[in-house]
Amino acid sequence: MKNDNINSIFTYMRSHAVELGERILSTYPALHQVADAPSHRLNTLLRQPFPAQSLAIMGLAKRWQQARTAKVIAECGTGKTLISLGAMHVHSAGRPFTALAMVPPHIVEKWAREAFQTIPRTTWEQLMAQRSSSAPSY
Protein backbone atom coordinates (compact mmCIF):
# COMPACT_ATOMS: atom_id res chain seq x y z
CA MET A 1 0.00 0.00 0.00
CA LYS A 2 1.43 3.37 -0.97
CA ASN A 3 1.65 6.20 1.53
CA ASP A 4 -0.56 8.39 -0.66
CA ASN A 5 -3.44 5.93 -0.11
CA ILE A 6 -3.42 6.47 3.66
CA ASN A 7 -6.68 8.15 4.55
CA SER A 8 -7.60 6.57 7.89
CA ILE A 9 -6.06 5.00 10.96
CA PHE A 10 -6.95 1.59 9.50
CA THR A 11 -5.00 2.17 6.28
CA TYR A 12 -2.10 3.69 8.25
CA MET A 13 -1.91 0.68 10.58
CA ARG A 14 -2.23 -1.71 7.65
CA SER A 15 0.52 0.08 5.75
CA HIS A 16 2.96 0.25 8.68
CA ALA A 17 2.01 -2.84 10.73
CA VAL A 18 5.33 -4.65 10.39
CA GLU A 19 7.43 -1.59 11.23
CA LEU A 20 5.19 -0.66 14.18
CA GLY A 21 5.28 -4.22 15.52
CA GLU A 22 9.07 -4.38 15.31
CA ARG A 23 9.40 -1.01 17.02
CA ILE A 24 7.09 -2.03 19.86
CA LEU A 25 8.96 -5.31 20.42
CA SER A 26 12.37 -3.61 20.36
CA THR A 27 11.24 -0.85 22.73
CA TYR A 28 9.27 -3.12 25.05
CA PRO A 29 10.74 -6.62 24.91
CA ALA A 30 8.60 -9.34 26.44
CA LEU A 31 9.56 -10.09 30.04
CA HIS A 32 8.09 -13.58 29.89
CA GLN A 33 8.38 -15.70 26.77
CA VAL A 34 5.90 -18.35 25.66
CA ALA A 35 8.58 -21.02 26.19
CA ASP A 36 9.29 -19.84 29.77
CA ALA A 37 7.73 -21.93 32.52
CA PRO A 38 4.94 -20.12 34.37
CA SER A 39 4.93 -19.86 38.15
CA HIS A 40 3.54 -22.84 40.05
CA ARG A 41 1.45 -20.23 41.91
CA LEU A 42 -0.90 -20.09 38.92
CA ASN A 43 -2.04 -23.61 39.84
CA THR A 44 -3.23 -22.36 43.24
CA LEU A 45 -5.68 -19.84 41.78
CA LEU A 46 -9.33 -20.76 42.18
CA ARG A 47 -9.94 -19.96 38.49
CA GLN A 48 -7.41 -21.00 35.87
CA PRO A 49 -6.43 -18.33 33.35
CA PHE A 50 -6.25 -19.02 29.63
CA PRO A 51 -2.72 -19.42 28.20
CA ALA A 52 -2.58 -15.82 26.91
CA GLN A 53 -3.75 -14.56 30.31
CA SER A 54 -1.08 -16.67 32.04
CA LEU A 55 1.54 -15.10 29.79
CA ALA A 56 0.28 -11.61 30.70
CA ILE A 57 0.18 -12.52 34.42
CA MET A 58 3.79 -13.65 34.34
CA GLY A 59 4.90 -10.56 32.42
CA LEU A 60 3.14 -8.30 34.91
CA ALA A 61 4.63 -10.12 37.92
CA LYS A 62 8.10 -9.89 36.37
CA ARG A 63 7.58 -6.17 35.68
CA TRP A 64 6.90 -5.66 39.40
CA GLN A 65 10.30 -7.19 40.13
CA GLN A 66 11.86 -4.36 38.07
CA ALA A 67 9.60 -1.42 38.87
CA ARG A 68 6.89 -0.33 41.26
CA THR A 69 4.28 0.10 38.58
CA ALA A 70 2.82 -1.64 35.56
CA LYS A 71 -0.22 -1.33 33.33
CA VAL A 72 -2.65 -3.85 31.93
CA ILE A 73 -4.14 -2.45 28.75
CA ALA A 74 -6.48 -4.59 26.68
CA GLU A 75 -9.93 -4.63 25.15
CA CYS A 76 -13.10 -5.34 27.12
CA GLY A 77 -13.56 -9.01 27.88
CA THR A 78 -9.90 -10.02 27.72
CA GLY A 79 -9.65 -10.67 31.46
CA LYS A 80 -7.77 -7.62 32.74
CA THR A 81 -9.17 -8.14 36.24
CA LEU A 82 -8.14 -11.81 36.29
CA ILE A 83 -4.70 -10.86 34.94
CA SER A 84 -4.26 -8.23 37.67
CA LEU A 85 -5.43 -10.56 40.43
CA GLY A 86 -3.31 -13.43 39.14
CA ALA A 87 -0.24 -11.21 38.96
CA MET A 88 -0.74 -10.11 42.58
CA HIS A 89 -1.04 -13.75 43.62
CA VAL A 90 2.11 -14.77 41.73
CA HIS A 91 4.09 -11.72 42.87
CA SER A 92 3.22 -12.40 46.51
CA ALA A 93 5.20 -15.67 46.35
CA GLY A 94 2.82 -17.16 48.93
CA ARG A 95 3.23 -14.35 51.46
CA PRO A 96 0.14 -12.55 52.80
CA PHE A 97 -0.35 -9.25 51.00
CA THR A 98 -2.53 -6.19 50.85
CA ALA A 99 -3.49 -4.73 47.52
CA LEU A 100 -5.28 -1.51 46.68
CA ALA A 101 -7.49 -1.57 43.59
CA MET A 102 -8.60 1.83 42.42
CA VAL A 103 -11.60 1.15 40.20
CA PRO A 104 -14.56 3.18 38.97
CA PRO A 105 -17.59 2.91 41.27
CA HIS A 106 -19.65 0.92 38.77
CA ILE A 107 -17.22 -2.04 38.80
CA VAL A 108 -16.28 -2.21 42.49
CA GLU A 109 -18.66 -5.12 43.16
CA LYS A 110 -17.44 -6.94 40.02
CA TRP A 111 -13.84 -6.56 41.20
CA ALA A 112 -14.70 -7.87 44.67
CA ARG A 113 -16.62 -10.84 43.23
CA GLU A 114 -13.73 -11.74 40.91
CA ALA A 115 -11.20 -11.43 43.75
CA PHE A 116 -13.20 -13.89 45.88
CA GLN A 117 -13.55 -16.25 42.91
CA THR A 118 -9.86 -16.09 41.99
CA ILE A 119 -7.55 -15.73 45.00
CA PRO A 120 -7.82 -18.16 47.94
CA ARG A 121 -8.55 -16.67 51.38
CA THR A 122 -9.45 -13.22 50.03
CA THR A 123 -10.88 -10.57 52.32
CA TRP A 124 -12.25 -7.26 51.13
CA GLU A 125 -12.53 -3.73 52.49
CA GLN A 126 -14.25 -1.05 50.45
CA LEU A 127 -13.15 2.54 50.88
CA MET A 128 -15.23 5.29 49.40
CA ALA A 129 -13.57 8.49 48.22
CA GLN A 130 -15.43 11.73 48.56
CA ARG A 131 -14.62 14.84 46.62
CA SER A 132 -15.00 18.27 48.06
CA SER A 133 -16.97 20.73 46.00
CA SER A 134 -13.74 22.69 45.37
CA ALA A 135 -11.90 19.68 43.92
CA PRO A 136 -11.38 19.84 40.17
CA SER A 137 -13.68 17.62 38.16
CA TYR A 138 -12.02 15.60 35.40
XYZ file of C-alpha atoms in Angstrom:
138
model
C 0.000 0.000 0.000
C 1.429 3.367 -0.972
C 1.653 6.203 1.530
C -0.563 8.393 -0.656
C -3.436 5.926 -0.110
C -3.417 6.467 3.656
C -6.678 8.152 4.553
C -7.605 6.570 7.889
C -6.064 4.999 10.963
C -6.949 1.591 9.498
C -4.999 2.174 6.279
C -2.095 3.694 8.246
C -1.908 0.681 10.581
C -2.232 -1.714 7.650
C 0.522 0.079 5.750
C 2.962 0.246 8.677
C 2.011 -2.836 10.728
C 5.332 -4.647 10.386
C 7.429 -1.586 11.233
C 5.190 -0.662 14.183
C 5.283 -4.223 15.520
C 9.066 -4.382 15.309
C 9.405 -1.007 17.017
C 7.091 -2.030 19.863
C 8.962 -5.305 20.421
C 12.371 -3.607 20.363
C 11.237 -0.846 22.733
C 9.266 -3.116 25.054
C 10.737 -6.622 24.906
C 8.603 -9.343 26.436
C 9.556 -10.090 30.038
C 8.087 -13.582 29.886
C 8.379 -15.703 26.766
C 5.903 -18.354 25.657
C 8.583 -21.022 26.187
C 9.294 -19.837 29.770
C 7.733 -21.934 32.519
C 4.942 -20.123 34.375
C 4.928 -19.861 38.149
C 3.543 -22.837 40.051
C 1.450 -20.228 41.908
C -0.902 -20.090 38.918
C -2.037 -23.607 39.841
C -3.230 -22.364 43.244
C -5.675 -19.839 41.777
C -9.331 -20.759 42.184
C -9.940 -19.962 38.491
C -7.412 -21.000 35.874
C -6.431 -18.325 33.352
C -6.250 -19.024 29.629
C -2.722 -19.425 28.201
C -2.578 -15.823 26.911
C -3.746 -14.557 30.310
C -1.083 -16.669 32.038
C 1.541 -15.096 29.794
C 0.283 -11.610 30.702
C 0.180 -12.519 34.419
C 3.792 -13.651 34.341
C 4.897 -10.557 32.422
C 3.136 -8.298 34.911
C 4.625 -10.120 37.916
C 8.097 -9.888 36.370
C 7.577 -6.175 35.683
C 6.900 -5.655 39.402
C 10.297 -7.186 40.128
C 11.863 -4.356 38.074
C 9.597 -1.415 38.869
C 6.891 -0.334 41.257
C 4.279 0.105 38.580
C 2.824 -1.638 35.556
C -0.224 -1.330 33.330
C -2.653 -3.846 31.932
C -4.141 -2.451 28.754
C -6.485 -4.588 26.684
C -9.929 -4.632 25.147
C -13.096 -5.343 27.119
C -13.559 -9.010 27.879
C -9.902 -10.015 27.723
C -9.653 -10.675 31.456
C -7.774 -7.624 32.742
C -9.174 -8.140 36.239
C -8.137 -11.808 36.288
C -4.704 -10.859 34.936
C -4.257 -8.235 37.668
C -5.428 -10.556 40.430
C -3.314 -13.434 39.141
C -0.239 -11.213 38.956
C -0.742 -10.111 42.577
C -1.036 -13.746 43.621
C 2.114 -14.774 41.732
C 4.092 -11.722 42.867
C 3.217 -12.395 46.515
C 5.197 -15.672 46.349
C 2.822 -17.157 48.928
C 3.234 -14.354 51.461
C 0.137 -12.554 52.800
C -0.350 -9.253 50.998
C -2.529 -6.194 50.855
C -3.492 -4.729 47.516
C -5.284 -1.508 46.679
C -7.495 -1.575 43.593
C -8.601 1.827 42.416
C -11.598 1.150 40.196
C -14.558 3.182 38.966
C -17.587 2.909 41.268
C -19.648 0.918 38.768
C -17.219 -2.042 38.796
C -16.284 -2.214 42.492
C -18.658 -5.122 43.160
C -17.444 -6.944 40.019
C -13.836 -6.561 41.200
C -14.703 -7.867 44.668
C -16.617 -10.845 43.234
C -13.725 -11.737 40.907
C -11.202 -11.426 43.752
C -13.203 -13.891 45.882
C -13.552 -16.253 42.906
C -9.864 -16.090 41.993
C -7.552 -15.734 45.001
C -7.819 -18.160 47.940
C -8.551 -16.669 51.381
C -9.445 -13.220 50.033
C -10.880 -10.572 52.323
C -12.250 -7.263 51.134
C -12.532 -3.734 52.492
C -14.245 -1.048 50.454
C -13.152 2.543 50.883
C -15.231 5.293 49.398
C -13.575 8.486 48.221
C -15.429 11.730 48.559
C -14.618 14.843 46.624
C -15.004 18.274 48.063
C -16.967 20.733 46.001
C -13.739 22.685 45.371
C -11.899 19.684 43.922
C -11.383 19.839 40.168
C -13.676 17.617 38.157
C -12.021 15.603 35.403
